Each structure stands twice: as C-alpha cells, then as structure tokens.
Short mmCIF file of C-alpha atoms in Angstrom, two decimals:
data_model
loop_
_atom_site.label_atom_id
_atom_site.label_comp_id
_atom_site.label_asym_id
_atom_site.label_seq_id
_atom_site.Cartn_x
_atom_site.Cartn_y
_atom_site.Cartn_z
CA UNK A 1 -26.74 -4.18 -5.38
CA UNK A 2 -25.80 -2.78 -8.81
CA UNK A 3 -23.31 -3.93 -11.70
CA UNK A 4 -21.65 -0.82 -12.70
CA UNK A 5 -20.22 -0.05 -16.23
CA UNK A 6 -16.76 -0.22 -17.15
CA UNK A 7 -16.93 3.51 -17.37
CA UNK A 8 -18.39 5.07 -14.18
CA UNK A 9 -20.05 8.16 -14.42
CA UNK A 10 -22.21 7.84 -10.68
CA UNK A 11 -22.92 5.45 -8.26
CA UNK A 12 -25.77 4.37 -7.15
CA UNK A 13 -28.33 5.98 -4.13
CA UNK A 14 -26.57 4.69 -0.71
CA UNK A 15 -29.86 3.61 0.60
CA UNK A 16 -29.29 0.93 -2.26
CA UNK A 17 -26.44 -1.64 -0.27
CA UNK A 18 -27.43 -4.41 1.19
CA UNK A 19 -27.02 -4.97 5.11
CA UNK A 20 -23.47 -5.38 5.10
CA UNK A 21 -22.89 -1.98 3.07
CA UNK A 22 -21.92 -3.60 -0.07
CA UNK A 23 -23.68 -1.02 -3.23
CA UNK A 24 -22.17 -2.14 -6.60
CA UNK A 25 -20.43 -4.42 -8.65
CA UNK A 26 -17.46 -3.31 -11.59
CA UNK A 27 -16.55 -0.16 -12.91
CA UNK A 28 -12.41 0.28 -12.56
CA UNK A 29 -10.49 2.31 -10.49
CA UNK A 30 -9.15 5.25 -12.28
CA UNK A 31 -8.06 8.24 -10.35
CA UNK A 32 -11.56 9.50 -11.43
CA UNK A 33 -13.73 6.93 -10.40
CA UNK A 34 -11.80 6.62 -6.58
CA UNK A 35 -11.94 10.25 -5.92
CA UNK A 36 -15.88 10.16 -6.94
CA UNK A 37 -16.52 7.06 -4.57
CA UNK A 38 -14.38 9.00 -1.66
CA UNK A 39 -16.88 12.15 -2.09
CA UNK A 40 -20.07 9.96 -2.12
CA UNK A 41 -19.00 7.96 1.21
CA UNK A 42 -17.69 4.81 -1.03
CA UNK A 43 -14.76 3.06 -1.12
CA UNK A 44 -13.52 -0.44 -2.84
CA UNK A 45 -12.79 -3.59 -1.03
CA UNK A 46 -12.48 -6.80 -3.00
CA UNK A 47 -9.61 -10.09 -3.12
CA UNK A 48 -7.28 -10.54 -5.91
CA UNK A 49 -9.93 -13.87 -7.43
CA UNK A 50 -12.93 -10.84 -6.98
CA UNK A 51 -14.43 -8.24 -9.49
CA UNK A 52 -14.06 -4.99 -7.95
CA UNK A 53 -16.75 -4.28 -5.00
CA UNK A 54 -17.68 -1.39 -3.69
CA UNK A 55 -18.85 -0.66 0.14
CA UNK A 56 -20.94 2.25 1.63
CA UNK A 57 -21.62 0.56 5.17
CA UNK A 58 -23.99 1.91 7.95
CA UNK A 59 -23.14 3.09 10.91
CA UNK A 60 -19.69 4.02 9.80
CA UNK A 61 -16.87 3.84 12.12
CA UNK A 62 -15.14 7.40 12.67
CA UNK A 63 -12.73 9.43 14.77
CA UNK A 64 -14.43 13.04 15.08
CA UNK A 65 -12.16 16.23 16.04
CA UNK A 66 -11.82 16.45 20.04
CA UNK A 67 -12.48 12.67 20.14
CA UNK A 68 -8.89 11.30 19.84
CA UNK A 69 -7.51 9.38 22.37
CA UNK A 70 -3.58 9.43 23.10
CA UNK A 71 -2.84 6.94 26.54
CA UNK A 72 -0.31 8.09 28.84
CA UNK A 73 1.92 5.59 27.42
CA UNK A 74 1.56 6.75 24.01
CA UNK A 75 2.34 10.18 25.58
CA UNK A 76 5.33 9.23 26.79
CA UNK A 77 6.38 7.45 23.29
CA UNK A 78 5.61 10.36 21.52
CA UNK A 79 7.39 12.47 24.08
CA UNK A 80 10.32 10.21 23.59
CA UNK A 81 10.46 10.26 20.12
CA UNK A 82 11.06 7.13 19.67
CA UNK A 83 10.12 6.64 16.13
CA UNK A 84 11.30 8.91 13.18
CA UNK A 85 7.83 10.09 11.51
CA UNK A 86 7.97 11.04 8.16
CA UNK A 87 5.07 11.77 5.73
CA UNK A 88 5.04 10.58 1.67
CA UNK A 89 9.23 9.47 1.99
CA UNK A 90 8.15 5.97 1.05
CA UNK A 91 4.51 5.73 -0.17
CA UNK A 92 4.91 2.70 -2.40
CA UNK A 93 6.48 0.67 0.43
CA UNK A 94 4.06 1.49 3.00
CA UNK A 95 1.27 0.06 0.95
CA UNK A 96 3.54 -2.76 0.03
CA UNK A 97 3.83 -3.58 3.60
CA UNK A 98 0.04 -2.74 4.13
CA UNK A 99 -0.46 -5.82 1.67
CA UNK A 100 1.62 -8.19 3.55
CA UNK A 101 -0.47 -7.84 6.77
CA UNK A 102 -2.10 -11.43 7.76
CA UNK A 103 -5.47 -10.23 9.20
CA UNK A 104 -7.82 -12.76 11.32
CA UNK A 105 -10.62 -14.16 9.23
CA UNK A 106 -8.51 -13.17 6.13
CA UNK A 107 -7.55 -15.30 3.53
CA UNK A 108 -4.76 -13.25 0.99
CA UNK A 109 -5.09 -9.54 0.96
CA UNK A 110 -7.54 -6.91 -0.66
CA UNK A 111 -4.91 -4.94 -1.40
CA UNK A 112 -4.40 -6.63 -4.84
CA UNK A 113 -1.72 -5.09 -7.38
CA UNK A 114 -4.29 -3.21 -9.49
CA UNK A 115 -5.38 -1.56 -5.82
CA UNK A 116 -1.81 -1.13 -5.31
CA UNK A 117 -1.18 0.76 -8.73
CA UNK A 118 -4.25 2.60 -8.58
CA UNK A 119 -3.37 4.79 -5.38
CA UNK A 120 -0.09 4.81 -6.41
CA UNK A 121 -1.63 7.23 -9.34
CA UNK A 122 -3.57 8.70 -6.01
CA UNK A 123 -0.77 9.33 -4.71
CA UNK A 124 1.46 10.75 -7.55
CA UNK A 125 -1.70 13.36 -7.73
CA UNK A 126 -2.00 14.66 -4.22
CA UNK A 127 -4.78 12.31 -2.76
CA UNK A 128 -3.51 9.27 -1.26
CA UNK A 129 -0.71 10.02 1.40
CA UNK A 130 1.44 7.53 3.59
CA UNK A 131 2.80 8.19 7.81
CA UNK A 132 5.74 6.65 8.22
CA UNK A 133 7.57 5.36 11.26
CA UNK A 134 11.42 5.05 10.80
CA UNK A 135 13.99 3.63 13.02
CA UNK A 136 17.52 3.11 12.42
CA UNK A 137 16.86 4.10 9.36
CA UNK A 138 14.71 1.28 8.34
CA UNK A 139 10.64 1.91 7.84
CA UNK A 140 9.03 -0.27 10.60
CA UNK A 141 5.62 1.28 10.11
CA UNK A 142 3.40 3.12 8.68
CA UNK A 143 -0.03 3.71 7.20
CA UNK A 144 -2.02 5.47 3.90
CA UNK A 145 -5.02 7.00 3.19
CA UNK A 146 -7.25 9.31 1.02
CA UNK A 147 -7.28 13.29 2.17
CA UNK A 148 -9.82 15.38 0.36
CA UNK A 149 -10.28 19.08 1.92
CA UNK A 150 -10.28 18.12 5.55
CA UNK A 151 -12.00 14.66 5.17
CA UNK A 152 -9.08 11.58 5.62
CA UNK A 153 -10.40 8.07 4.84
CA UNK A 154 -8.06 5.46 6.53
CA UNK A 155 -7.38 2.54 4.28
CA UNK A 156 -4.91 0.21 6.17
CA UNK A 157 -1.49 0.73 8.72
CA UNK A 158 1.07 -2.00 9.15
CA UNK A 159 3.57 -2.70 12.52
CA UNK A 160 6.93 -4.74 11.92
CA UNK A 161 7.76 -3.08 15.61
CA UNK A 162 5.16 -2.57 18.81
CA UNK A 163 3.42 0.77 18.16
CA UNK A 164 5.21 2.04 15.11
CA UNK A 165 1.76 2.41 12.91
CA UNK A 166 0.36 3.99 15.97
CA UNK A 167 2.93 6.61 16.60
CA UNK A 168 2.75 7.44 12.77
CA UNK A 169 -1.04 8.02 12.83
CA UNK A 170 -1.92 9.67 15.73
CA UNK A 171 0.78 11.91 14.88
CA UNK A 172 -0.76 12.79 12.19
CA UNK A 173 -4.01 12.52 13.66
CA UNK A 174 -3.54 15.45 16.13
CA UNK A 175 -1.92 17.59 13.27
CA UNK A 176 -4.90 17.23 11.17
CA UNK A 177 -7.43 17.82 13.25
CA UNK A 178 -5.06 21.23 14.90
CA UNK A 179 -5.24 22.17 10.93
CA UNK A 180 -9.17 22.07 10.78
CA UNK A 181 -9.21 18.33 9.86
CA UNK A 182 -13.08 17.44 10.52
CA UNK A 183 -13.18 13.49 10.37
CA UNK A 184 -11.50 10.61 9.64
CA UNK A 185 -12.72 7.84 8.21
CA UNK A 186 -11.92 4.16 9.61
CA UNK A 187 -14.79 2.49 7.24
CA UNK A 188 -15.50 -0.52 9.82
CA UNK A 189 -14.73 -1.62 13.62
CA UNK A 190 -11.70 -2.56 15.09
CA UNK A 191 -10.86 -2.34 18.53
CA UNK A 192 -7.42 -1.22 17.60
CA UNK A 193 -8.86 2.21 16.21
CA UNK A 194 -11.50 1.94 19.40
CA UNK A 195 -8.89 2.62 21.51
CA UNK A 196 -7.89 5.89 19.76
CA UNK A 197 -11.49 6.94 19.55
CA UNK A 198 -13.37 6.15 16.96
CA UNK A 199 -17.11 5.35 16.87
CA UNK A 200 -19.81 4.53 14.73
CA UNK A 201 -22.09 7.28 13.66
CA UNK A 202 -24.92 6.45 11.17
CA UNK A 203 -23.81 6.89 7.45
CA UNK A 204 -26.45 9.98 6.92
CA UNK A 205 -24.10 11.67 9.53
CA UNK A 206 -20.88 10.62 7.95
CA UNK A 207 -22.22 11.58 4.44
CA UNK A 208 -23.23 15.32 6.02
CA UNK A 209 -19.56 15.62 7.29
CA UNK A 210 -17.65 14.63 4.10
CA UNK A 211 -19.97 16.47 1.87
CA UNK A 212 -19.15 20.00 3.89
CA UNK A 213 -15.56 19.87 3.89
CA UNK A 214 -13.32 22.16 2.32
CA UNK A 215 -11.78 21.64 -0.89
#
C-alpha cells in the first residue's frame, strides 16, 4: 500500500493492494487525478474522519453487455412508465441523496463534501452523469456514475420510493449497452446489482475491458 503525493502523476502497479483491494494512500481528487484512477481500474472510497483511499479490488463485480437482467415485473414497470426518467436534470441532488443513504455495516457516509464537490467538477465536464426517477414532479430516485468511451463505473443509487433507482438504471443500462456500452462497473458485491446481473470477473479481465474502450 502506497502514500501518494499531493500531486498525482501515476498510481501505483495494481498487483500492489492488499487483499481487500485497497492500493494507496493521499493524493486529492482533482478532475485530473479521478479521470486517471477511472482509466487504471481505481476509484476512491474513504469516510469524512479518513485521508483519501484508493481501491483497485480483485475479482471486480461487473454487468457485461447481454448479461442484464430485467424481471417480468420490472418489465411491466417499465412498460407502465411509472417513473419519469430523466438524465443530468438534477445531478447535484442525486448525489446529495446518494449521501443520505444509511447502508448496513456503515457508520456516516463516504460520500463526504470534498467527494461531493469533486464530481460535481466531473460532472460540469462531461464525466460524471446522474439517472433520475421523477414522480409528481418530485425526484424519488436516482443514481451517478463515471462514463468514459463506453466504460460506466457505478458509484452509488438512492430509493425514497420502491424501485425508483432501479427503473432509472436499468433504463439506462439497456440504452448503453444498445449504444455499444461494453461494461459497467459496480466495484464490489451486492445482491441488489446480483439480481440485474452482475458478476465478478478477475480484475486482469476488468482492466482488459476498460483499457479497449472507445474514447
């Protein structure tokens, strides 16, 4: 595990985290810096008392094109349109939300207010985009994540009504991958994201996917 300078100019080899994926230690999170941790298979995760971490884990947990799983009852919600689903209307409050989530085993949130600001910059440039899921014209739920050439890393989704983060990303799930999307990037297990297909491939696999995209 490496301490990183308060400039980053690279990050160390992958084979270099520990068991639990964890690689370095510092740096900031500039636009810069972000965008070269999303191309090298990094991404931080740290709590508002932490110094920044970063986190290359292996096997990586995935949804691969042809792979995504919509239930019958999703089917019909979608069908139904039930939900209004709008893309980048509200990015700032969809993270907001994102940060209120209590998650089990969680104490506080890792989406501090310097994580907040940061992709707000991401997202002012084209990088980090929000799904949203509207009713009544309130924003029950949504999601954000990074896109860069037709790689999406995930970063978090948030419910205040049953299904409304769902809707919102498997919406934009099957557009992405009907647009030459190749993978998208749930970083670690949950049997939420199970359910809609994702699996863990080893991280030299997930590496050899990112690194051929697009741009």
């Amino acid at each position: 595990m490496h301490f990183l300078p308060k400039k980053i100019t690279s990050f160390p080899p992958l084979s270099e985290a520990n068991a639990d994926g964890l690689l370095a230690i510092g740096g900031n999170l500039n636009v810069e810096s972000l965008l070269l941790a999303y191309k090298s298979g990094i991404f931080p995760w740290y709590s508002e008392s932490e110094p920044i971490m970063w986190w290359s884990p292996d096997p990586r947990f995935v949804i691969l094109p042809g792979e995504l799983i919509i239930s019958k009852s999703m089917h019909k919600i979608l069908r139904n349109e039930v939900f209004e689903i709008k893309f980048n209307h509200s990015f700032e409050k969809v993270i907001a939300n994102c940060a209120k989530v209590k998650r089990a085993g969680q104490r506080g949130t890792w989406i501090t207010t310097a994580i907040q600001a940061a992709y707000l910059k991401l997202h002012k440039k084209g990088f980090a985009i929000s799904g949203e899921a509207w009713k009544n014209g309130e924003l029950v739920g949504g999601f954000y994540g990074i896109l860069i050439g037709n790689s999406f890393f995930g970063e978090s989704m948030f419910s205040l009504v049953d299904n409304a983060s769902k809707v919102a990303f498997l919406t934009y799930a099957e557009q992405f991958f009907k647009e030459g999307g190749k993978i998208i990037d749930c970083q670690l297990y949950t049997k939420h994201l199970q359910s809609l297909g994702a699996k863990m491939i080893p991280r030299k696999l997930f590496i050899e996917k990112i690194t051929t995209r697009v741009v």
